[in-house]
Amino acid sequence: MKTLLLVGLNHRTAPVDVRERLNIADAKLGETTNALRALDGVDGAAVLSTCNRVEAIVSTRDEDVIETVVEWLASNASTHRGELEKHLYILRHGDVVKHLFRVASGLDSMIVGEPQIGGQVKKAFLTAYELGTLDAILMQVYEQTQRVSKRVRTDTGIGEHAVSVPYAAVELAKKIFGRLRGLQVLLLGAGDMGELTAEHLHEQDVKQVFVANRSFERATELAQRFDGAAVQFDRIDEQLANCDIVIASTAAPHYLVDTHHVERALDTRKRRHLFLIDLAVPRNINPAVARIDGAYLYNIDDLQQVADANQGLRQQKAREAEQIVVREVEEFGKRLVAQDAVPTILELQQRLESIRAAELEKCLRKLGPMTPEQREAVEQFSTQMVNKILHYPILQLKEATDEPQERESLRRTIRKIFGLR
Amino acid sequence: MSFAPTDTLYVALACYALGTLAALLSLFVPAKRLQDAGLVLMIAGFAAHTVWIGVICTRTGHPPITNLPEAAAFMAWVVFAVELALWIRYRVYAASFFVYPLVLLLLTISAVVGEQFATLNPQLRSNVFTAHLLLTTVGVAGLMIGVAFGLLAFIQDRALKEKRRGRMWDWIPSLNVCKTVSHRALAIGFSIYTIGLLAGILWSYRTTAGLMDLRVKQIGAVVAWVLFGVLLQRYIAGAYRSGKTVLLSAGAFVAVVVAILGIAR
């Protein structure tokens, strides 16, 4: 009878120098999955490898295969087994299912709720599926993992709130403009944070990113990265009216954008909103701009507060998500146990049915001629008796613990009692 | 136990009441499931409501807009239909905090005030009169939606300016969506309402040889028209952010309610 095992390490159990040794490049994922499946005693296999975790997931009839998998991981990392073992976690049965549900939902990630991990889990299992290394039980686990991950994200909205300053800026831009497609962005300066924010906005399909910098060469270089255009630094004022989002992150010790600039820009824009993000210290945008109707000004502290508040919100949602995962694991475990018990239950029913039919035949012969009603009553009596006898053994098999060894022990006992082979 | 056609009204009311309760609860328990449950209940109520509107038309043989219960029921139906269309287009949950109670209020008025299947005075059987009622009802529904989205734009603007999220932050769509929907709903609603009022004046002139009687509903309707006109002008000028605009919206809303209640007289 098959059981699930997972051997792996992640950002909490292993430092980056250990993780990077085990990390599997995308191009080698298929080859590694095949190698895991080829190990003695492994019936089904999948490998999950991200920058924060590497996990070997297997189904097997023999739990001793753990040793082989650990050896295999150590040889992949070109390290001693003892050295690697310090960082490994080994999960069995229901814990594997729970772990996968949590991982795919982003609950085990460094940034709780991050959405990329869902896609990475999917990729690991799809690769295994295409290679034919997934057996029935792993296939079921994969399908359920996808469902649970989707449910957690939909029901709790765990990944909806940005937890970094650049993403918080994007989230606020969406709260103001809705879709960002077709908007124009002006990036002032070439600070790291500003560049990153512009990059996130660029990913949202904004129409164009204009870059203004004291060094026009640097502005041109940055603009090329965003398929945008460089603007002369002394022409910022004119450009303000054309842009919907302004990101300031220069090292200038004074305000580059003042109230009269924004007033003028809003008049030209016919009061269409203007979102100003001031990431510079000292600030590049006069704080009085925030009082102008139609202008929304956020500085680095404001955005950090948004990110911090979102972090708290994610923790709260993570608690709701954990409850969903616990319920799903319980239900999935019950389903697996019930499925696992089906062959024994069928055998048990067939065995008792054959006894019933044989004994009924003998009894009817002894009783002699009977009316159809009498014959039906005797048959009904024997069927009901067999059903009553079977009731509790079947119930026990269906509701057995999800611990495979205990389940196997119960099954053996029942088989022995009823004389099944 | 038999199911009378009028029971659909009470089924609609019960569903709307539960849907409104679920939506309002989601202000305190921010669960999307609660909002979704509210929406499902409201849609169930809307289905029963649609049957009820059909029952009125079949029983009376005229459009359901000739007296207070009919007009209130029809207006509630149009308001929810528009809200549903907007939900499908923009997935706006926050409007439910205003629109659901409004729909419930209108249908409650319809259920408790006056005769539900009143026969129509033969004098009122006129295309101009029907057009007047239909257009003013649809116009007012549009204006109500415009006011609701205007309030959402106001709340969203305040939240963004003050950098403080309220309970509705997650439910309110982007400022642009709120502004666009409120502008459009007010502009379209105001145009339809104006044509409806003109049709009413024409009908009044034809039947009584005067432009209009000055009774509660007429005064309420004209005051509402003036206030909505000013409101629309303020929205076009971008003044939806001011507290005065909110007061003006409240005034216009009250004037409309007065005009609706005046239909009974």
Tab-separated table of N, CA and C in Angstrom, chain B residues 59 78 92 160 163 180 208:
chain	number	residue	atom	x	y	z
B	59	ARG	N	-52.029	41.829	-14.275
B	59	ARG	CA	-53.275	42.091	-13.547
B	59	ARG	C	-53.922	43.404	-13.959
B	78	VAL	N	-35.390	48.897	-11.498
B	78	VAL	CA	-34.436	49.526	-12.438
B	78	VAL	C	-33.102	49.800	-11.730
B	92	VAL	N	-17.989	46.091	-8.827
B	92	VAL	CA	-18.034	47.053	-7.729
B	92	VAL	C	-18.863	46.485	-6.587
B	160	LEU	N	-7.673	58.417	0.049
B	160	LEU	CA	-6.371	58.573	-0.615
B	160	LEU	C	-5.646	59.830	-0.139
B	163	LYS	N	-4.634	59.328	3.517
B	163	LYS	CA	-3.786	58.125	3.656
B	163	LYS	C	-4.293	57.220	4.771
B	180	THR	N	-16.176	58.057	-13.171
B	180	THR	CA	-16.744	57.862	-14.508
B	180	THR	C	-18.191	57.406	-14.418
B	208	THR	N	-55.280	69.714	-18.242
B	208	THR	CA	-55.828	70.686	-17.305
B	208	THR	C	-55.694	72.111	-17.802
